[in-house]
């Protein structure tokens, strides 16, 4: 892992890094050793420094004393897509333009991305070393890619997931998750059918899992749910 830049603001140190071809960012408290590490998965079409990612990372570091890390998923941010990514994306656009259903192709894309992202996240964890207890935060695409990661990575002890359903995330992988989970659902989500989101929550094998549903669309998660989810991770990783 090579650290490429370092800045600090409001009690948080931000360092960009590269691990092989994986670009990422690490945020840490400025004046204390981290209490743990939270991996943050970004949404579809976003990247490691999307406003929501940076905002959560800064709050985790400044308010809760945790390190936070984010990486660009393949075909996102600073990472070019492969020919296979481009093929699926072009076919999705054709279906959307012709009023077809892009969901099967989106699920295919998520499967392709997850196969790459899970080993990449595990390599990042190895390279960062012992930062204390590890959690994961990922909704929408971050959930679809996070489900197989949380299922496969024993170092992850708690997760915030949601805004995804069984057509986009693996119910089979969800059934392998046993750590505490906070699951966010928007009741009027225009992208994820409610029944599919409920089915994904139901598939989680965690003995401790809570469903937090609120009215509104995909991007309308209330601020109080973000606040509550931050407390959840801090408490479970303490």
C-alpha atoms as a printed R data frame, in Angstrom:
    type eleno elety resid chain resno       x       y       z
1   ATOM     1    CA   UNK     A     1   0.000   0.000   0.000
2   ATOM     2    CA   UNK     A     2   1.358   3.410  -1.008
3   ATOM     3    CA   UNK     A     3   0.014   6.567   0.634
4   ATOM     4    CA   UNK     A     4  -0.128   9.333  -1.957
5   ATOM     5    CA   UNK     A     5  -1.382  12.440  -0.156
6   ATOM     6    CA   UNK     A     6  -2.224  13.685   3.329
7   ATOM     7    CA   UNK     A     7  -4.516  16.482   4.478
8   ATOM     8    CA   UNK     A     8  -6.161  17.316   7.803
9   ATOM     9    CA   UNK     A     9  -9.274  19.269   8.737
10  ATOM    10    CA   UNK     A    10 -11.638  19.443  11.704
11  ATOM    11    CA   UNK     A    11  -9.733  16.833  13.677
12  ATOM    12    CA   UNK     A    12  -9.576  14.277  10.847
13  ATOM    13    CA   UNK     A    13  -6.567  13.142   8.813
14  ATOM    14    CA   UNK     A    14  -7.365  12.088   5.241
15  ATOM    15    CA   UNK     A    15  -4.849  10.051   3.244
16  ATOM    16    CA   UNK     A    16  -5.303   8.746  -0.273
17  ATOM    17    CA   UNK     A    17  -3.654   5.424  -1.098
18  ATOM    18    CA   UNK     A    18  -3.116   2.916  -3.865
19  ATOM    19    CA   UNK     A    19  -2.868  -0.819  -3.403
20  ATOM    20    CA   UNK     A    20  -1.941  -2.321  -6.728
21  ATOM    21    CA   UNK     A    21  -4.650  -0.975  -9.011
22  ATOM    22    CA   UNK     A    22  -7.056  -0.198  -6.149
23  ATOM    23    CA   UNK     A    23  -7.385   3.527  -5.308
24  ATOM    24    CA   UNK     A    24  -8.710   4.380  -1.864
25  ATOM    25    CA   UNK     A    25  -8.898   6.841   1.003
26  ATOM    26    CA   UNK     A    26  -8.247   6.350   4.725
27  ATOM    27    CA   UNK     A    27  -9.626   8.736   7.347
28  ATOM    28    CA   UNK     A    28  -8.334   8.644  10.946
29  ATOM    29    CA   UNK     A    29  -8.761  10.748  14.091
30  ATOM    30    CA   UNK     A    30  -6.069  13.394  14.230
31  ATOM    31    CA   UNK     A    31  -5.142  13.185  17.894
32  ATOM    32    CA   UNK     A    32  -5.886   9.607  18.938
33  ATOM    33    CA   UNK     A    33  -5.401   6.007  17.913
34  ATOM    34    CA   UNK     A    34  -8.491   4.636  16.119
35  ATOM    35    CA   UNK     A    35 -10.963   2.604  18.192
36  ATOM    36    CA   UNK     A    36 -11.685   0.464  15.136
37  ATOM    37    CA   UNK     A    37 -12.155   0.594  11.377
38  ATOM    38    CA   UNK     A    38 -15.292   0.971   9.266
39  ATOM    39    CA   UNK     A    39 -15.215   0.071   5.578
40  ATOM    40    CA   UNK     A    40 -17.556   2.256   3.520
41  ATOM    41    CA   UNK     A    41 -19.008   0.996   0.235
42  ATOM    42    CA   UNK     A    42 -20.213   3.741  -2.114
43  ATOM    43    CA   UNK     A    43 -23.415   3.762  -4.156
44  ATOM    44    CA   UNK     A    44 -23.854   3.018  -7.837
45  ATOM    45    CA   UNK     A    45 -22.306   5.639 -10.118
46  ATOM    46    CA   UNK     A    46 -20.473   7.144  -7.137
47  ATOM    47    CA   UNK     A    47 -16.902   6.804  -5.875
48  ATOM    48    CA   UNK     A    48 -14.684   6.754  -2.796
49  ATOM    49    CA   UNK     A    49 -14.998  10.500  -2.204
50  ATOM    50    CA   UNK     A    50 -18.699  10.967  -2.876
51  ATOM    51    CA   UNK     A    51 -20.189  13.490  -0.409
52  ATOM    52    CA   UNK     A    52 -22.083  10.852   1.566
53  ATOM    53    CA   UNK     A    53 -18.978   8.683   1.929
54  ATOM    54    CA   UNK     A    54 -16.801  11.590   3.053
55  ATOM    55    CA   UNK     A    55 -19.460  12.866   5.442
56  ATOM    56    CA   UNK     A    56 -19.854   9.495   7.157
57  ATOM    57    CA   UNK     A    57 -16.093   8.961   7.287
58  ATOM    58    CA   UNK     A    58 -15.503  12.341   8.936
59  ATOM    59    CA   UNK     A    59 -18.235  11.717  11.495
60  ATOM    60    CA   UNK     A    60 -16.871   8.276  12.319
61  ATOM    61    CA   UNK     A    61 -13.381   9.715  12.854
62  ATOM    62    CA   UNK     A    62 -14.237  13.021  14.537
63  ATOM    63    CA   UNK     A    63 -17.244  11.982  16.637
64  ATOM    64    CA   UNK     A    64 -16.661   8.276  17.264
65  ATOM    65    CA   UNK     A    65 -12.888   7.881  17.107
66  ATOM    66    CA   UNK     A    66 -12.920   5.298  14.301
67  ATOM    67    CA   UNK     A    67 -10.808   5.018  11.182
68  ATOM    68    CA   UNK     A    68 -12.787   4.737   7.945
69  ATOM    69    CA   UNK     A    69 -11.720   3.508   4.529
70  ATOM    70    CA   UNK     A    70 -13.309   3.620   1.084
71  ATOM    71    CA   UNK     A    71 -12.180   2.300  -2.284
72  ATOM    72    CA   UNK     A    72 -13.476   2.776  -5.818
73  ATOM    73    CA   UNK     A    73 -15.419  -0.234  -7.036
74  ATOM    74    CA   UNK     A    74 -14.369  -1.447 -10.500
75  ATOM    75    CA   UNK     A    75 -15.739   0.805 -13.273
76  ATOM    76    CA   UNK     A    76 -16.308   3.613 -10.747
77  ATOM    77    CA   UNK     A    77 -14.341   6.707  -9.788
78  ATOM    78    CA   UNK     A    78 -10.728   6.460 -10.905
79  ATOM    79    CA   UNK     A    79 -11.086   2.906 -12.189
80  ATOM    80    CA   UNK     A    80 -11.865   2.229 -15.849
81  ATOM    81    CA   UNK     A    81 -14.376  -0.422 -16.757
82  ATOM    82    CA   UNK     A    82 -13.450  -3.622 -18.545
83  ATOM    83    CA   UNK     A    83 -14.966  -4.683 -21.849
84  ATOM    84    CA   UNK     A    84 -17.415  -6.833 -19.893
85  ATOM    85    CA   UNK     A    85 -18.481  -3.883 -17.719
86  ATOM    86    CA   UNK     A    86 -19.002  -1.739 -20.816
87  ATOM    87    CA   UNK     A    87 -21.026  -4.458 -22.546
88  ATOM    88    CA   UNK     A    88 -23.437  -4.777 -19.621
89  ATOM    89    CA   UNK     A    89 -23.759  -1.021 -19.121
90  ATOM    90    CA   UNK     A    90 -24.466  -0.452 -22.838
91  ATOM    91    CA   UNK     A    91 -27.135  -3.159 -22.819
92  ATOM    92    CA   UNK     A    92 -28.716  -1.624 -19.696
93  ATOM    93    CA   UNK     A    93 -28.925   1.773 -21.392
94  ATOM    94    CA   UNK     A    94 -30.570   0.218 -24.426
95  ATOM    95    CA   UNK     A    95 -33.219  -1.419 -22.277
96  ATOM    96    CA   UNK     A    96 -33.904   1.757 -20.330
97  ATOM    97    CA   UNK     A    97 -34.222   3.751 -23.567
98  ATOM    98    CA   UNK     A    98 -36.613   1.151 -24.962
99  ATOM    99    CA   UNK     A    99 -38.661   0.792 -21.772
100 ATOM   100    CA   UNK     A   100 -37.207  -2.661 -21.140
101 ATOM   101    CA   UNK     A   101 -36.358  -4.055 -17.728
102 ATOM   102    CA   UNK     A   102 -32.685  -3.417 -16.899
103 ATOM   103    CA   UNK     A   103 -32.836  -5.277 -13.557
104 ATOM   104    CA   UNK     A   104 -31.418  -8.637 -14.774
105 ATOM   105    CA   UNK     A   105 -28.478  -6.819 -16.362
106 ATOM   106    CA   UNK     A   106 -27.947  -4.720 -13.242
107 ATOM   107    CA   UNK     A   107 -27.871  -7.913 -11.183
108 ATOM   108    CA   UNK     A   108 -25.331  -9.350 -13.635
109 ATOM   109    CA   UNK     A   109 -23.186  -6.237 -13.230
110 ATOM   110    CA   UNK     A   110 -23.379  -6.441  -9.441
111 ATOM   111    CA   UNK     A   111 -22.314 -10.089  -9.527
112 ATOM   112    CA   UNK     A   112 -19.340  -9.182 -11.710
113 ATOM   113    CA   UNK     A   113 -18.365  -6.272  -9.436
114 ATOM   114    CA   UNK     A   114 -18.733  -8.336  -6.252
115 ATOM   115    CA   UNK     A   115 -16.428 -11.046  -7.590
116 ATOM   116    CA   UNK     A   116 -13.730  -8.387  -7.931
117 ATOM   117    CA   UNK     A   117 -14.509  -6.209  -4.928
118 ATOM   118    CA   UNK     A   118 -14.609  -8.851  -2.175
119 ATOM   119    CA   UNK     A   119 -10.964  -9.962  -2.590
120 ATOM   120    CA   UNK     A   120  -9.920  -6.331  -3.045
121 ATOM   121    CA   UNK     A   121 -11.470  -5.266   0.255
122 ATOM   122    CA   UNK     A   122  -9.821  -8.219   1.980
123 ATOM   123    CA   UNK     A   123  -6.452  -7.171   0.552
124 ATOM   124    CA   UNK     A   124  -7.015  -3.630   1.842
125 ATOM   125    CA   UNK     A   125  -7.780  -5.007   5.311
126 ATOM   126    CA   UNK     A   126  -4.570  -7.028   5.219
127 ATOM   127    CA   UNK     A   127  -2.542  -3.989   4.145
128 ATOM   128    CA   UNK     A   128  -4.012  -1.662   6.773
129 ATOM   129    CA   UNK     A   129  -3.115  -4.083   9.564
130 ATOM   130    CA   UNK     A   130  -4.735  -4.154  12.974
131 ATOM   131    CA   UNK     A   131  -6.926  -1.088  13.342
132 ATOM   132    CA   UNK     A   132  -9.171  -2.673  15.972
133 ATOM   133    CA   UNK     A   133 -12.680  -4.081  15.443
134 ATOM   134    CA   UNK     A   134 -13.971  -3.841  11.858
135 ATOM   135    CA   UNK     A   135 -17.406  -2.797  10.630
136 ATOM   136    CA   UNK     A   136 -18.981  -2.230   7.232
137 ATOM   137    CA   UNK     A   137 -21.358   0.464   5.938
138 ATOM   138    CA   UNK     A   138 -22.879   0.055   2.490
139 ATOM   139    CA   UNK     A   139 -26.310   0.793   1.044
140 ATOM   140    CA   UNK     A   140 -27.627   0.500  -2.526
141 ATOM   141    CA   UNK     A   141 -24.642  -0.765  -4.583
142 ATOM   142    CA   UNK     A   142 -22.645  -0.712  -1.350
143 ATOM   143    CA   UNK     A   143 -25.103  -3.259   0.045
144 ATOM   144    CA   UNK     A   144 -25.143  -5.476  -3.046
145 ATOM   145    CA   UNK     A   145 -21.335  -5.679  -2.921
146 ATOM   146    CA   UNK     A   146 -21.181  -5.648   0.876
147 ATOM   147    CA   UNK     A   147 -23.428  -8.674   1.426
148 ATOM   148    CA   UNK     A   148 -20.887 -11.151  -0.028
149 ATOM   149    CA   UNK     A   149 -18.029  -9.292   1.686
150 ATOM   150    CA   UNK     A   150 -19.590  -9.414   5.146
151 ATOM   151    CA   UNK     A   151 -20.494 -13.066   4.571
152 ATOM   152    CA   UNK     A   152 -16.921 -13.960   3.587
153 ATOM   153    CA   UNK     A   153 -14.826 -11.780   5.918
154 ATOM   154    CA   UNK     A   154 -14.679 -12.946   9.561
155 ATOM   155    CA   UNK     A   155 -12.970  -9.735  10.687
156 ATOM   156    CA   UNK     A   156 -16.172  -7.747  10.088
157 ATOM   157    CA   UNK     A   157 -18.167  -7.662  13.319
158 ATOM   158    CA   UNK     A   158 -21.181  -5.468  12.457
159 ATOM   159    CA   UNK     A   159 -22.741  -3.927   9.360
160 ATOM   160    CA   UNK     A   160 -25.110  -1.225   8.150
161 ATOM   161    CA   UNK     A   161 -26.822  -2.395   4.955
162 ATOM   162    CA   UNK     A   162 -29.945  -1.635   2.948
163 ATOM   163    CA   UNK     A   163 -31.541   0.071  -0.062
164 ATOM   164    CA   UNK     A   164 -31.136  -3.165  -2.005
165 ATOM   165    CA   UNK     A   165 -33.171  -6.288  -2.646
166 ATOM   166    CA   UNK     A   166 -32.903  -9.913  -3.598
167 ATOM   167    CA   UNK     A   167 -32.784  -9.130  -7.332
168 ATOM   168    CA   UNK     A   168 -29.575  -7.126  -6.799
169 ATOM   169    CA   UNK     A   169 -27.923  -8.783  -3.803
170 ATOM   170    CA   UNK     A   170 -27.371 -12.447  -3.081
171 ATOM   171    CA   UNK     A   171 -29.893 -13.960  -0.678
172 ATOM   172    CA   UNK     A   172 -27.603 -16.974  -0.458
173 ATOM   173    CA   UNK     A   173 -24.733 -14.806   0.783
174 ATOM   174    CA   UNK     A   174 -27.105 -12.982   3.143
175 ATOM   175    CA   UNK     A   175 -27.951 -16.330   4.737
176 ATOM   176    CA   UNK     A   176 -24.277 -16.651   5.725
177 ATOM   177    CA   UNK     A   177 -24.247 -13.347   7.633
178 ATOM   178    CA   UNK     A   178 -24.522 -13.733  11.406
179 ATOM   179    CA   UNK     A   179 -23.100 -10.442  12.719
180 ATOM   180    CA   UNK     A   180 -25.360  -7.624  14.017
181 ATOM   181    CA   UNK     A   181 -26.977  -5.739  11.126
182 ATOM   182    CA   UNK     A   182 -28.841  -2.442  10.843
183 ATOM   183    CA   UNK     A   183 -30.909  -2.569   7.615
184 ATOM   184    CA   UNK     A   184 -32.245   0.651   6.044
185 ATOM   185    CA   UNK     A   185 -35.329   0.556   3.805
186 ATOM   186    CA   UNK     A   186 -37.186   3.375   2.056
187 ATOM   187    CA   UNK     A   187 -40.878   2.508   1.838
188 ATOM   188    CA   UNK     A   188 -41.424   4.334  -1.471
189 ATOM   189    CA   UNK     A   189 -38.107   3.353  -3.082
190 ATOM   190    CA   UNK     A   190 -38.440   3.837  -6.835
191 ATOM   191    CA   UNK     A   191 -35.416   1.633  -7.570
192 ATOM   192    CA   UNK     A   192 -35.839  -1.325  -5.209
193 ATOM   193    CA   UNK     A   193 -39.233  -3.052  -4.904
194 ATOM   194    CA   UNK     A   194 -40.291  -3.173  -1.273
195 ATOM   195    CA   UNK     A   195 -40.946  -6.922  -1.351
196 ATOM   196    CA   UNK     A   196 -37.393  -7.586  -2.578
197 ATOM   197    CA   UNK     A   197 -35.854  -5.399   0.134
198 ATOM   198    CA   UNK     A   198 -37.914  -7.181   2.782
199 ATOM   199    CA   UNK     A   199 -36.879 -10.548   1.347
200 ATOM   200    CA   UNK     A   200 -33.209  -9.577   1.583
201 ATOM   201    CA   UNK     A   201 -33.648  -8.522   5.208
202 ATOM   202    CA   UNK     A   202 -35.458 -11.784   5.916
203 ATOM   203    CA   UNK     A   203 -32.585 -13.768   4.340
204 ATOM   204    CA   UNK     A   204 -30.025 -12.387   6.800
205 ATOM   205    CA   UNK     A   205 -29.164 -15.063   9.370
206 ATOM   206    CA   UNK     A   206 -28.116 -12.564  12.055
207 ATOM   207    CA   UNK     A   207 -29.656 -13.140  15.459
208 ATOM   208    CA   UNK     A   208 -29.474  -9.367  15.940
209 ATOM   209    CA   UNK     A   209 -30.899  -7.527  12.947
210 ATOM   210    CA   UNK     A   210 -33.190  -4.511  12.900
211 ATOM   211    CA   UNK     A   211 -35.200  -3.109   9.997
212 ATOM   212    CA   UNK     A   212 -35.465   0.680   9.851
213 ATOM   213    CA   UNK     A   213 -38.111   1.692   7.299
214 ATOM   214    CA   UNK     A   214 -39.074   5.269   6.479
215 ATOM   215    CA   UNK     A   215 -41.327   6.899   3.881
216 ATOM   216    CA   UNK     A   216 -39.650   8.408   0.852
217 ATOM   217    CA   UNK     A   217 -37.609   7.493  -2.176
218 ATOM   218    CA   UNK     A   218 -34.254   5.813  -2.628
219 ATOM   219    CA   UNK     A   219 -32.213   8.910  -1.750
220 ATOM   220    CA   UNK     A   220 -34.459  10.142   1.077
221 ATOM   221    CA   UNK     A   221 -32.972   8.308   4.086
222 ATOM   222    CA   UNK     A   222 -33.608  10.661   7.033
223 ATOM   223    CA   UNK     A   223 -30.674  12.232   8.825
224 ATOM   224    CA   UNK     A   224 -31.778  10.688  12.126
225 ATOM   225    CA   UNK     A   225 -31.337   7.201  10.613
226 ATOM   226    CA   UNK     A   226 -27.757   8.074   9.653
227 ATOM   227    CA   UNK     A   227 -27.149   9.324  13.196
228 ATOM   228    CA   UNK     A   228 -28.645   6.152  14.658
229 ATOM   229    CA   UNK     A   229 -26.639   3.900  12.345
230 ATOM   230    CA   UNK     A   230 -23.403   5.613  13.333
231 ATOM   231    CA   UNK     A   231 -24.216   4.982  17.004
232 ATOM   232    CA   UNK     A   232 -25.084   1.371  16.183
233 ATOM   233    CA   UNK     A   233 -21.680   0.698  14.632
234 ATOM   234    CA   UNK     A   234 -19.812   2.468  17.416
235 ATOM   235    CA   UNK     A   235 -21.701   0.498  20.066
236 ATOM   236    CA   UNK     A   236 -21.347  -2.913  18.404
237 ATOM   237    CA   UNK     A   237 -17.643  -2.433  17.658
238 ATOM   238    CA   UNK     A   238 -16.808  -1.077  21.128
